[in-house]
Amino acid sequence: MENPHDMKISRRNLLKAGAASATAMGTAPLSAARAAGAGQREAATVTLHVNGKAHEMALDLRTTLLDALREHLRLTGTKKGCDHGQCGACTVLLEGRRVNACLTLAVMHDGQQISTIEGLGTPGALHPLQAAFVRHDGYQCGYCTPGQICSAVGMLDEAARGMPSHATASLSERPLLTPEEIRERMSGNICRCGAYANILDAIEEVAEGKA
Amino acid sequence: MRPFTYERPRTAAEAAASAAREPRARFIAGGTNLLDLMKIEVETPAHLVDVNGLGLDRIEPAEDGGLRIGALVRNADLAADETVRRDYEVLARALLAGASAQIRNRATTAGNLLQRTRCPYFYDTNQPCNKRAPGSGCSAIGGVSRQLAVIGSSDACIATHPSDMAVAMRLLDATIETVRPDATRRVIPIADFYRLPGDTPHIETQLAAGEMITAVTLPKPVGGRHFYRKVRDRASFAFALVSVGVVLQDDGSGRVALGGVAPQPWRSVEAERHLPSGAARVTEALLAGARPTPDNGFKLTLAQRALGAVLTEART
């Protein structure tokens, strides 16, 4: 396994080898190799822990975390908007922190914990932010909503840990979640329907409840 | 996205050696810039060296009273670090002015220094671009250039360096630690790190093939009052038209660096000597020899006014 370029094996055997090496060697140094199949496809065996459940998948190395969630695990709550990190529709929580699932490869997160909108609440027991978005009508078409809510979960945690933002007046004091702070901290999530006023109200309500 | 192979090395030296073996290799850390460029095939690496497992994610005191920042410290963590907020506020402010919270949670210290220009012609693979395809020409010269460089540019390239963080690092005289493929290490002052485009705009830094950044070290705190003022087309999550990082001492002396105007953070110690005389004298010296396009001459005025606003704020 020292040099991935030397491996000339079938795709079927490659996947078996990947599983075996993962058991024997943990994640280091390699969980991916080049197969000699048609079109020189490059693949890897990846285990993602999504919403508390482990999923082992054979993935093309080019698979983003977003595509792994949507196309392989059929967790389509996480949306693909721009696919370039500009809109935030794909926001998920990676090891508890909000990230753009479109801007990272699934293979880079072997063994890590991911929470998506499907893991936050159920129709019968909504997450407080989901309930607040419903109450305040924090959407029109709803396409950006899962990303908005996952982002808001991460944002409230960042604020609770005292992380500053561009809107924070003094870096020596704990930031307070004023409307200006919430707007700035949510700027990575775009709503083309323009439901920002109600999104802000929903998040503010939950933030105040936590304060 | 073009196919590639992938590995996770165990040490930084191993990572550097791997990257040097494969001529079309790239290190991947946060991936927020590289993957974006791979999707549109501006970047087409044949091999990815994933450095996320190497540690290098600590912020620790440096020997001379400074601060050593691991290459993989995420932008969000660096901006939130207590020492950075207290002693290097301009760095925290610059980081917080950049990108979105999601991106700052992934983007790393080294990756931020190495991020590529957002020149629209660099992104458009249907257009000539000397940075993306050396020798093909520059579409930005004579094209839409409102965002682009006014100084430090060449007849081959007028791209800007997009980083806010790098402006603060330049202001604070950071040094960049690297490991080379033969496992030797070196330290590069940030003033020498970036290369002006000249005839080779595709070569952006002093890094050799396979050479990997392991840490960025800040000298001991310089004191003073710190400011980072960024002017952009919207209030958040946009690249700078002009940004200005300033450290001002009580006696009126200080440091000034500009972002959004050049292929690298733009600073001149000569220009800083004019600080007691006001913003106009400083920016006049700092931007002497500027070659703006018809679209972006406003940046010269904007830089002066951004610095003027900081100096006014400092007096209150």
Coordinates of C-alpha atoms in Angstrom, one line a residue:
Chain A
M1 CA 0.0 0.0 0.0
E2 CA 3.0 2.3 -0.1
N3 CA 2.4 3.5 -3.6
P4 CA -1.1 3.7 -5.0
H5 CA 0.1 4.0 -8.5
D6 CA 1.5 0.5 -8.6
M7 CA -1.8 -1.2 -7.8
K8 CA -3.3 -2.9 -10.8
I9 CA -6.2 -4.9 -9.5
S10 CA -9.9 -5.3 -10.4
R11 CA -12.4 -2.9 -9.0
R12 CA -14.0 -5.8 -7.0
N13 CA -10.8 -6.8 -5.4
L14 CA -9.8 -3.2 -4.8
L15 CA -12.9 -2.7 -2.7
K16 CA -12.2 -5.9 -0.7
A17 CA -8.7 -4.7 -0.3
G18 CA -9.9 -1.3 0.9
A19 CA -12.1 -2.9 3.5
A20 CA -9.3 -5.2 4.7
S21 CA -6.8 -2.5 4.9
A22 CA -9.2 -0.2 6.8
T23 CA -9.5 -3.0 9.4
A24 CA -5.8 -3.7 9.6
M25 CA -4.4 -0.2 9.4
G26 CA -7.1 2.2 10.5
T27 CA -7.2 5.2 8.2
A28 CA -3.5 5.7 7.6
P29 CA -1.9 5.8 5.3
L30 CA -4.2 4.9 2.4
S31 CA -7.7 4.0 1.9
A32 CA -7.8 4.6 -1.8
A33 CA -6.1 3.2 -4.8
R34 CA -6.2 3.2 -8.6
A35 CA -8.2 0.3 -10.2
A36 CA -7.3 -0.9 -13.7
G37 CA -11.0 -1.0 -14.8
A38 CA -12.6 0.8 -17.7
G39 CA -11.8 4.5 -17.7
Q40 CA -9.2 4.3 -15.0
R41 CA -11.8 5.0 -12.3
E42 CA -10.4 5.8 -8.9
A43 CA -12.4 4.6 -5.9
A44 CA -12.3 4.3 -2.2
T45 CA -14.2 2.6 0.6
V46 CA -15.5 5.3 3.0
T47 CA -17.4 5.0 6.2
L48 CA -19.5 8.0 7.1
H49 CA -21.4 8.2 10.4
V50 CA -24.5 10.1 9.4
N51 CA -27.1 11.1 12.0
G52 CA -25.6 8.5 14.3
K53 CA -25.6 5.6 11.8
A54 CA -22.5 4.2 10.1
H55 CA -22.6 3.8 6.4
E56 CA -19.8 2.1 4.5
M57 CA -19.7 3.1 0.8
A58 CA -17.6 2.4 -2.2
L59 CA -17.2 5.9 -3.8
D60 CA -15.5 7.4 -6.7
L61 CA -12.8 9.6 -5.2
R62 CA -14.4 12.7 -6.8
T63 CA -17.6 12.3 -4.8
T64 CA -18.2 15.3 -2.7
L65 CA -19.7 14.9 0.8
L66 CA -22.9 16.5 -0.6
D67 CA -23.2 13.9 -3.4
A68 CA -22.4 11.0 -1.0
L69 CA -25.3 12.2 1.2
R70 CA -27.8 12.8 -1.6
E71 CA -26.9 10.3 -4.3
H72 CA -25.6 7.4 -2.3
L73 CA -27.4 7.6 1.0
R74 CA -30.5 9.2 -0.5
L75 CA -30.6 11.9 2.2
T76 CA -31.9 14.5 -0.1
G77 CA -32.8 17.0 2.6
T78 CA -29.3 18.5 2.1
K79 CA -29.7 20.6 -1.1
K80 CA -27.4 21.3 -4.0
G81 CA -27.7 25.0 -4.9
C82 CA -24.6 26.5 -6.5
D83 CA -22.2 23.6 -5.8
H84 CA -19.4 26.2 -5.2
G85 CA -19.8 27.2 -1.6
Q86 CA -21.5 30.4 -2.3
C87 CA -25.2 29.7 -1.4
G88 CA -25.0 27.5 1.8
A89 CA -27.9 25.2 0.7
C90 CA -25.7 22.2 1.3
T91 CA -24.7 23.2 4.9
V92 CA -24.3 20.2 7.2
L93 CA -22.7 19.7 10.6
L94 CA -19.3 17.9 10.3
E95 CA -18.0 16.8 13.8
G96 CA -20.5 19.4 15.1
R97 CA -19.3 22.3 12.9
R98 CA -21.2 23.8 10.0
V99 CA -19.5 23.3 6.6
N100 CA -20.4 23.4 2.9
A101 CA -20.9 19.8 2.0
C102 CA -20.2 20.7 -1.6
L103 CA -16.7 21.9 -1.0
T104 CA -15.2 18.8 0.6
L105 CA -14.7 15.2 -0.6
A106 CA -16.4 12.3 1.1
V107 CA -13.1 10.4 1.2
M108 CA -11.6 13.1 3.4
H109 CA -14.2 12.3 6.2
D110 CA -13.7 8.6 6.6
G111 CA -14.9 7.7 10.1
Q112 CA -16.2 11.2 10.9
Q113 CA -19.6 12.3 12.3
I114 CA -22.0 14.2 10.0
S115 CA -25.4 15.6 11.0
T116 CA -27.9 16.6 8.3
I117 CA -31.4 18.1 8.5
E118 CA -32.8 14.6 8.7
G119 CA -31.0 14.0 11.9
L120 CA -32.1 17.2 13.7
G121 CA -35.8 16.4 14.2
T122 CA -38.8 14.4 13.0
P123 CA -42.2 15.6 11.8
G124 CA -43.6 14.7 15.2
A125 CA -40.7 16.1 17.2
L126 CA -39.2 19.1 15.4
H127 CA -35.9 20.6 16.4
P128 CA -36.6 24.0 18.1
L129 CA -35.2 25.8 15.0
Q130 CA -37.4 23.8 12.7
A131 CA -40.4 24.7 14.8
A132 CA -39.4 28.3 14.8
F133 CA -39.0 28.4 11.0
V134 CA -42.5 27.0 10.7
R135 CA -43.9 29.5 13.2
H136 CA -42.3 32.5 11.6
D137 CA -42.7 31.4 8.0
G138 CA -38.9 31.5 7.5
Y139 CA -39.1 30.5 3.8
Q140 CA -41.1 30.7 0.6
C141 CA -39.9 27.9 -1.7
G142 CA -38.1 26.1 1.1
Y143 CA -35.1 25.1 -1.0
C144 CA -32.5 26.9 1.2
T145 CA -34.3 26.0 4.5
P146 CA -32.4 22.8 5.4
G147 CA -29.1 24.6 4.9
Q148 CA -30.4 27.7 6.8
I149 CA -31.4 25.5 9.8
C150 CA -28.2 23.4 9.9
S151 CA -26.3 26.6 9.6
A152 CA -28.3 28.2 12.4
V153 CA -27.6 25.2 14.7
G154 CA -23.9 25.6 14.0
M155 CA -24.1 29.3 14.4
L156 CA -25.8 29.2 17.9
D157 CA -23.1 26.7 19.0
E158 CA -20.3 29.0 17.8
A159 CA -21.9 32.0 19.6
A160 CA -22.3 29.9 22.8
R161 CA -18.6 29.1 22.6
G162 CA -17.9 32.9 22.4
M163 CA -16.6 32.8 18.8
P164 CA -16.5 36.4 17.4
S165 CA -17.8 37.6 14.1
H166 CA -17.2 40.6 11.8
A167 CA -20.1 42.3 13.5
T168 CA -18.6 41.9 17.0
A169 CA -17.8 45.3 18.4
S170 CA -15.2 44.2 20.9
L171 CA -13.1 41.1 20.6
S172 CA -12.4 41.1 24.3
E173 CA -16.1 40.6 25.2
R174 CA -18.5 37.8 24.7
P175 CA -20.6 38.4 21.6
L176 CA -24.3 38.9 22.1
L177 CA -26.6 37.7 19.3
T178 CA -28.1 41.0 18.2
P179 CA -29.9 41.0 14.9
E180 CA -26.8 42.5 13.3
E181 CA -24.7 39.6 14.6
I182 CA -27.2 37.0 13.4
R183 CA -27.3 38.5 9.9
E184 CA -23.5 38.6 9.7
R185 CA -23.1 35.1 11.0
M186 CA -25.7 33.7 8.6
S187 CA -24.3 35.5 5.5
G188 CA -23.1 32.1 4.1
N189 CA -26.7 31.1 3.5
I190 CA -28.5 32.8 0.7
C191 CA -32.3 32.8 0.3
R192 CA -33.3 33.9 -3.2
C193 CA -37.0 34.2 -2.2
G194 CA -35.8 36.8 0.2
A195 CA -37.3 35.4 3.4
Y196 CA -34.5 36.9 5.5
A197 CA -36.7 38.9 7.8
N198 CA -38.6 35.9 8.9
I199 CA -35.5 33.7 9.0
L200 CA -34.0 36.3 11.3
D201 CA -37.1 36.3 13.6
A202 CA -37.0 32.5 13.8
I203 CA -33.4 32.3 14.7
E204 CA -33.6 35.2 17.1
E205 CA -36.5 33.5 19.0
V206 CA -34.4 30.3 19.5
A207 CA -31.3 32.3 20.4
E208 CA -33.2 34.3 23.0
G209 CA -34.6 31.1 24.4
K210 CA -31.1 29.8 24.9
A211 CA -29.7 33.0 26.4
Chain B
M1 CA -13.9 17.0 -12.3
R2 CA -10.9 15.1 -13.7
P3 CA -10.0 11.8 -12.0
F4 CA -7.1 11.8 -9.5
T5 CA -5.5 9.4 -7.0
Y6 CA -5.5 10.2 -3.3
E7 CA -3.3 9.6 -0.3
R8 CA -3.1 10.5 3.4
P9 CA 0.6 10.7 4.4
R10 CA 1.6 10.2 8.0
T11 CA 4.1 13.1 8.3
A12 CA 4.7 16.5 6.7
A13 CA 8.0 15.3 5.2
E14 CA 6.2 12.3 3.7
A15 CA 3.6 14.6 2.3
A16 CA 6.2 16.9 0.7
A17 CA 8.0 13.9 -0.8
S18 CA 4.8 12.5 -2.2
A19 CA 3.8 15.8 -3.8
A20 CA 7.2 16.1 -5.4
R21 CA 7.1 12.6 -6.9
E22 CA 3.9 13.3 -8.8
P23 CA 4.3 16.4 -10.9
R24 CA 0.6 17.1 -11.0
A25 CA 0.0 16.7 -7.3
R26 CA -1.7 19.1 -5.0
F27 CA -2.0 19.3 -1.2
I28 CA -5.6 19.4 0.0
A29 CA -6.5 20.8 3.4
G30 CA -9.8 22.7 3.7
G31 CA -10.4 22.2 0.0
T32 CA -12.6 25.3 -0.1
N33 CA -10.7 26.8 -3.0
L34 CA -9.0 23.8 -4.6
L35 CA -12.2 21.7 -5.0
D36 CA -14.1 24.7 -6.3
L37 CA -11.4 25.1 -9.0
M38 CA -11.3 21.4 -9.7
K39 CA -15.0 21.3 -10.5
I40 CA -14.6 23.8 -13.3
E41 CA -11.3 22.2 -14.3
V42 CA -9.1 25.3 -13.7
E43 CA -7.2 22.9 -11.4
T44 CA -6.7 19.4 -12.7
P45 CA -4.5 17.6 -10.3
A46 CA -3.6 14.0 -11.0
H47 CA -2.9 13.2 -7.3
L48 CA -4.2 14.7 -4.0
V49 CA -2.2 14.6 -0.9
D50 CA -4.6 15.0 2.0
V51 CA -2.8 16.8 4.8
N52 CA -5.7 17.0 7.2
G53 CA -4.4 14.1 9.3
L54 CA -0.9 15.6 10.0
G55 CA -1.7 17.5 13.2
L56 CA -0.2 20.9 12.5
D57 CA -3.4 22.3 14.0
R58 CA -2.0 23.9 17.2
I59 CA -1.6 27.6 18.1
E60 CA 1.4 27.8 20.6
P61 CA 3.8 30.3 22.0
A62 CA 6.9 30.8 19.9
E63 CA 10.4 31.1 21.4
D64 CA 10.8 34.9 21.0
G65 CA 7.5 35.8 22.6
G66 CA 5.6 35.4 19.3
L67 CA 2.9 33.0 18.3
R68 CA 3.3 29.8 16.1
I69 CA 0.2 28.9 14.1
G70 CA 0.0 25.4 12.6
A71 CA -0.6 25.3 8.9
L72 CA -3.9 23.5 9.4
V73 CA -5.4 25.8 12.0
R74 CA -8.8 26.6 10.7
N75 CA -9.6 30.3 10.0
A76 CA -12.5 30.2 12.4
D77 CA -10.3 28.9 15.2
L78 CA -7.5 31.3 14.5
A79 CA -9.9 34.3 14.6
A80 CA -11.4 33.0 17.9
D81 CA -8.1 32.3 19.6
E82 CA -7.7 34.4 22.8
T83 CA -4.1 35.4 22.1
V84 CA -4.9 36.4 18.6
R85 CA -7.9 38.5 19.7
R86 CA -5.8 40.2 22.4
D87 CA -2.4 40.7 20.8
Y88 CA -2.9 40.4 17.1
E89 CA -6.4 41.9 16.7
V90 CA -5.8 43.0 13.1
L91 CA -5.4 39.3 12.2
A92 CA -8.6 38.3 13.9
R93 CA -10.4 41.2 12.2
A94 CA -9.0 40.3 8.8
L95 CA -10.1 36.7 9.1
L96 CA -13.6 37.6 10.3
A97 CA -13.9 39.9 7.3
G98 CA -13.3 37.1 4.9
A99 CA -15.6 34.4 3.4
S100 CA -18.5 32.9 5.3
A101 CA -18.7 31.0 8.7
Q102 CA -19.0 27.7 6.9
I103 CA -15.9 28.4 4.8
R104 CA -13.9 29.7 7.8
N105 CA -14.7 26.5 9.6
R106 CA -12.8 24.5 6.9
A107 CA -10.3 26.9 5.4
T108 CA -6.8 26.7 6.8
T109 CA -4.0 29.1 7.6
A110 CA -1.7 27.8 4.9
G111 CA -4.5 27.3 2.4
N112 CA -5.6 30.9 2.9
L113 CA -2.1 32.2 2.1
L114 CA -2.1 30.0 -1.1
Q115 CA -5.6 30.7 -2.4
R116 CA -5.9 31.7 -6.0
T117 CA -7.1 34.9 -7.6
R118 CA -10.8 35.4 -8.2
C119 CA -10.1 37.1 -11.5
P120 CA -13.1 36.1 -13.7
Y121 CA -10.9 35.3 -16.6
F122 CA -8.9 32.9 -14.5
Y123 CA -12.1 31.1 -13.7
D124 CA -13.4 31.0 -17.3
T125 CA -11.6 28.2 -19.2
N126 CA -12.9 29.5 -22.5
Q127 CA -10.8 32.6 -22.2
P128 CA -7.1 33.2 -22.5
C129 CA -5.4 33.6 -19.1
N130 CA -1.6 33.6 -18.5
K131 CA -2.0 32.5 -15.0
R132 CA -4.1 29.4 -15.9
A133 CA -2.6 28.7 -19.3
P134 CA 0.8 30.3 -19.5
G135 CA 1.4 32.2 -22.8
S136 CA -2.3 32.3 -23.8
G137 CA -2.7 36.0 -23.1
C138 CA -4.5 38.1 -20.6
S139 CA -8.2 38.7 -21.1
A140 CA -8.5 41.0 -18.2
I141 CA -6.4 43.7 -19.7
G142 CA -9.0 45.5 -21.9
G143 CA -11.7 43.3 -20.3
V144 CA -13.9 43.7 -17.3
S145 CA -11.3 44.7 -14.7
R146 CA -13.2 46.6 -12.0
Q147 CA -12.1 44.1 -9.3
L148 CA -8.5 43.7 -10.4
A149 CA -5.0 45.1 -9.6
V150 CA -3.9 48.7 -9.8
I151 CA -0.3 48.1 -8.8
G152 CA 2.3 45.3 -8.9
S153 CA 0.6 43.9 -12.0
S154 CA 2.3 43.3 -15.4
D155 CA 1.5 43.2 -19.1
A156 CA 0.9 39.5 -18.6
C157 CA -1.5 39.6 -15.6
I158 CA -3.5 42.1 -13.5
A159 CA -5.0 39.6 -11.0
T160 CA -5.2 40.4 -7.3
H161 CA -4.5 38.2 -4.4
P162 CA -7.9 37.7 -2.7
S163 CA -6.9 37.0 0.9
D164 CA -7.8 39.3 3.8
M165 CA -5.7 37.1 6.2
A166 CA -2.6 37.6 4.2
V167 CA -2.8 41.4 4.5
A168 CA -2.8 41.1 8.3
M169 CA 0.1 38.5 8.2
R170 CA 2.1 40.9 6.0
L171 CA 1.4 43.8 8.4
L172 CA 2.5 41.7 11.3
D173 CA 5.7 40.5 9.6
A174 CA 4.8 36.8 9.8
T175 CA 7.3 34.1 8.7
I176 CA 6.3 31.0 6.9
E177 CA 7.8 27.6 7.8
T178 CA 8.0 24.9 5.2
V179 CA 9.3 21.4 4.8
R180 CA 10.8 20.4 1.5
P181 CA 10.7 17.0 -0.3
D182 CA 14.1 16.1 1.1
A183 CA 12.8 16.7 4.6
T184 CA 14.9 19.9 5.1
R185 CA 13.0 22.9 6.5
R186 CA 13.2 26.6 5.9
V187 CA 11.6 29.9 7.0
I188 CA 10.4 32.5 4.5
P189 CA 9.5 36.0 5.6
I190 CA 6.1 36.9 4.2
A191 CA 7.6 40.0 2.5
D192 CA 9.6 37.6 0.3
F193 CA 7.0 34.9 0.0
Y194 CA 4.8 36.1 -2.9
R195 CA 6.2 36.7 -6.4
L196 CA 5.1 39.6 -8.6
P197 CA 3.6 38.2 -11.9
G198 CA 6.1 39.6 -14.4
D199 CA 6.1 37.2 -17.3
T200 CA 5.3 34.2 -15.2
P201 CA 2.0 34.9 -13.4
H202 CA 1.4 31.2 -12.9
I203 CA 4.3 31.1 -10.4
E204 CA 2.8 32.9 -7.4
T205 CA 5.1 32.1 -4.5
Q206 CA 8.7 31.1 -3.6
L207 CA 7.6 27.5 -2.8
A208 CA 9.4 24.8 -4.7
A209 CA 7.7 21.7 -6.1
G210 CA 6.4 19.6 -3.3
E211 CA 7.4 22.2 -0.6
M212 CA 4.7 22.3 2.1
I213 CA 3.9 25.0 4.6
T214 CA 3.9 23.6 8.1
A215 CA 3.4 26.8 10.2
V216 CA 3.1 30.5 10.2
T217 CA 4.9 32.4 13.0
L218 CA 4.1 35.9 14.2
P219 CA 6.8 37.9 16.0
K220 CA 6.1 39.2 19.5
P221 CA 3.2 41.5 19.7
V222 CA 3.8 45.1 18.3
G223 CA 1.2 46.7 20.6
G224 CA -0.7 49.7 19.3
R225 CA -4.3 49.9 18.1
H226 CA -5.3 47.5 15.3
F227 CA -7.8 48.2 12.5
Y228 CA -8.9 46.2 9.4
R229 CA -11.3 48.1 7.2
K230 CA -12.7 46.2 4.1
V231 CA -14.7 47.9 1.4
R232 CA -16.7 45.6 -0.8
D233 CA -19.8 45.4 -2.9
R234 CA -22.0 43.9 -0.2
A235 CA -21.8 44.0 3.6
S236 CA -20.7 40.4 4.1
F237 CA -19.3 37.4 2.2
A238 CA -17.6 39.3 -0.7
F239 CA -14.0 39.9 -1.7
A240 CA -12.5 43.3 -1.1
L241 CA -12.4 46.1 -3.6
V242 CA -9.9 47.6 -1.2
S243 CA -9.0 46.7 2.3
V244 CA -6.6 48.3 4.7
G245 CA -4.9 46.8 7.7
V246 CA -3.4 49.3 10.1
V247 CA -1.5 49.2 13.4
L248 CA -1.2 52.6 15.0
Q249 CA 1.1 53.5 17.9
D250 CA 0.4 56.3 20.4
D251 CA 3.2 58.5 18.8
G252 CA 1.4 58.5 15.5
S253 CA 3.8 56.0 13.8
G254 CA 2.5 52.7 12.6
R255 CA 2.1 50.2 9.8
V256 CA -0.2 50.0 6.8
A257 CA -1.0 47.2 4.3
L258 CA -3.5 47.2 1.5
G259 CA -5.5 44.3 0.1
G260 CA -7.5 44.1 -3.1
V261 CA -5.1 46.3 -5.1
A262 CA -2.2 44.0 -6.0
P263 CA -1.1 40.4 -6.7
Q264 CA 0.0 40.3 -3.1
P265 CA -0.6 42.1 0.2
W266 CA 0.7 45.6 -0.5
R267 CA 2.9 47.3 2.0
S268 CA 5.9 49.7 2.0
V269 CA 7.8 50.8 5.1
E270 CA 8.7 54.0 3.2
A271 CA 5.1 54.9 2.9
E272 CA 4.4 54.3 6.6
R273 CA 6.8 57.1 7.5
H274 CA 4.2 59.5 6.2
L275 CA 1.5 58.3 8.7
P276 CA 1.7 61.4 10.9
S277 CA 1.0 63.5 7.8
G278 CA -2.3 61.8 7.0
A279 CA -3.8 59.2 4.7
A280 CA -3.2 61.0 1.4
R281 CA 0.6 61.2 1.8
V282 CA 0.7 57.5 2.8
T283 CA -1.4 56.1 -0.1
E284 CA 0.4 58.4 -2.5
A285 CA 3.7 56.8 -1.6
L286 CA 2.3 53.3 -1.2
L287 CA 0.6 53.4 -4.6
A288 CA 3.3 55.4 -6.5
G289 CA 3.7 53.8 -9.9
A290 CA 0.2 52.4 -10.0
R291 CA -1.2 51.4 -13.4
P292 CA -4.9 51.2 -13.0
T293 CA -7.2 50.2 -15.8
P294 CA -10.1 52.5 -17.0
D295 CA -12.4 50.3 -14.8
N296 CA -10.5 50.4 -11.5
G297 CA -8.8 53.7 -11.1
F298 CA -11.4 54.4 -8.3
K299 CA -9.4 52.0 -6.1
L300 CA -6.7 54.7 -5.7
T301 CA -9.2 57.1 -4.2
L302 CA -10.9 54.4 -2.3
A303 CA -7.6 53.2 -0.7
Q304 CA -6.9 56.8 0.5
R305 CA -10.4 57.2 1.9
A306 CA -10.4 53.8 3.6
L307 CA -7.1 54.7 5.3
G308 CA -8.5 58.2 6.1
A309 CA -11.5 56.6 7.7
V310 CA -9.3 54.4 9.9
L311 CA -7.2 57.4 11.0
T312 CA -10.3 59.4 11.8
E313 CA -11.7 56.5 13.8
A314 CA -8.4 56.2 15.6
R315 CA -8.7 59.8 16.8
T316 CA -12.1 59.3 18.4

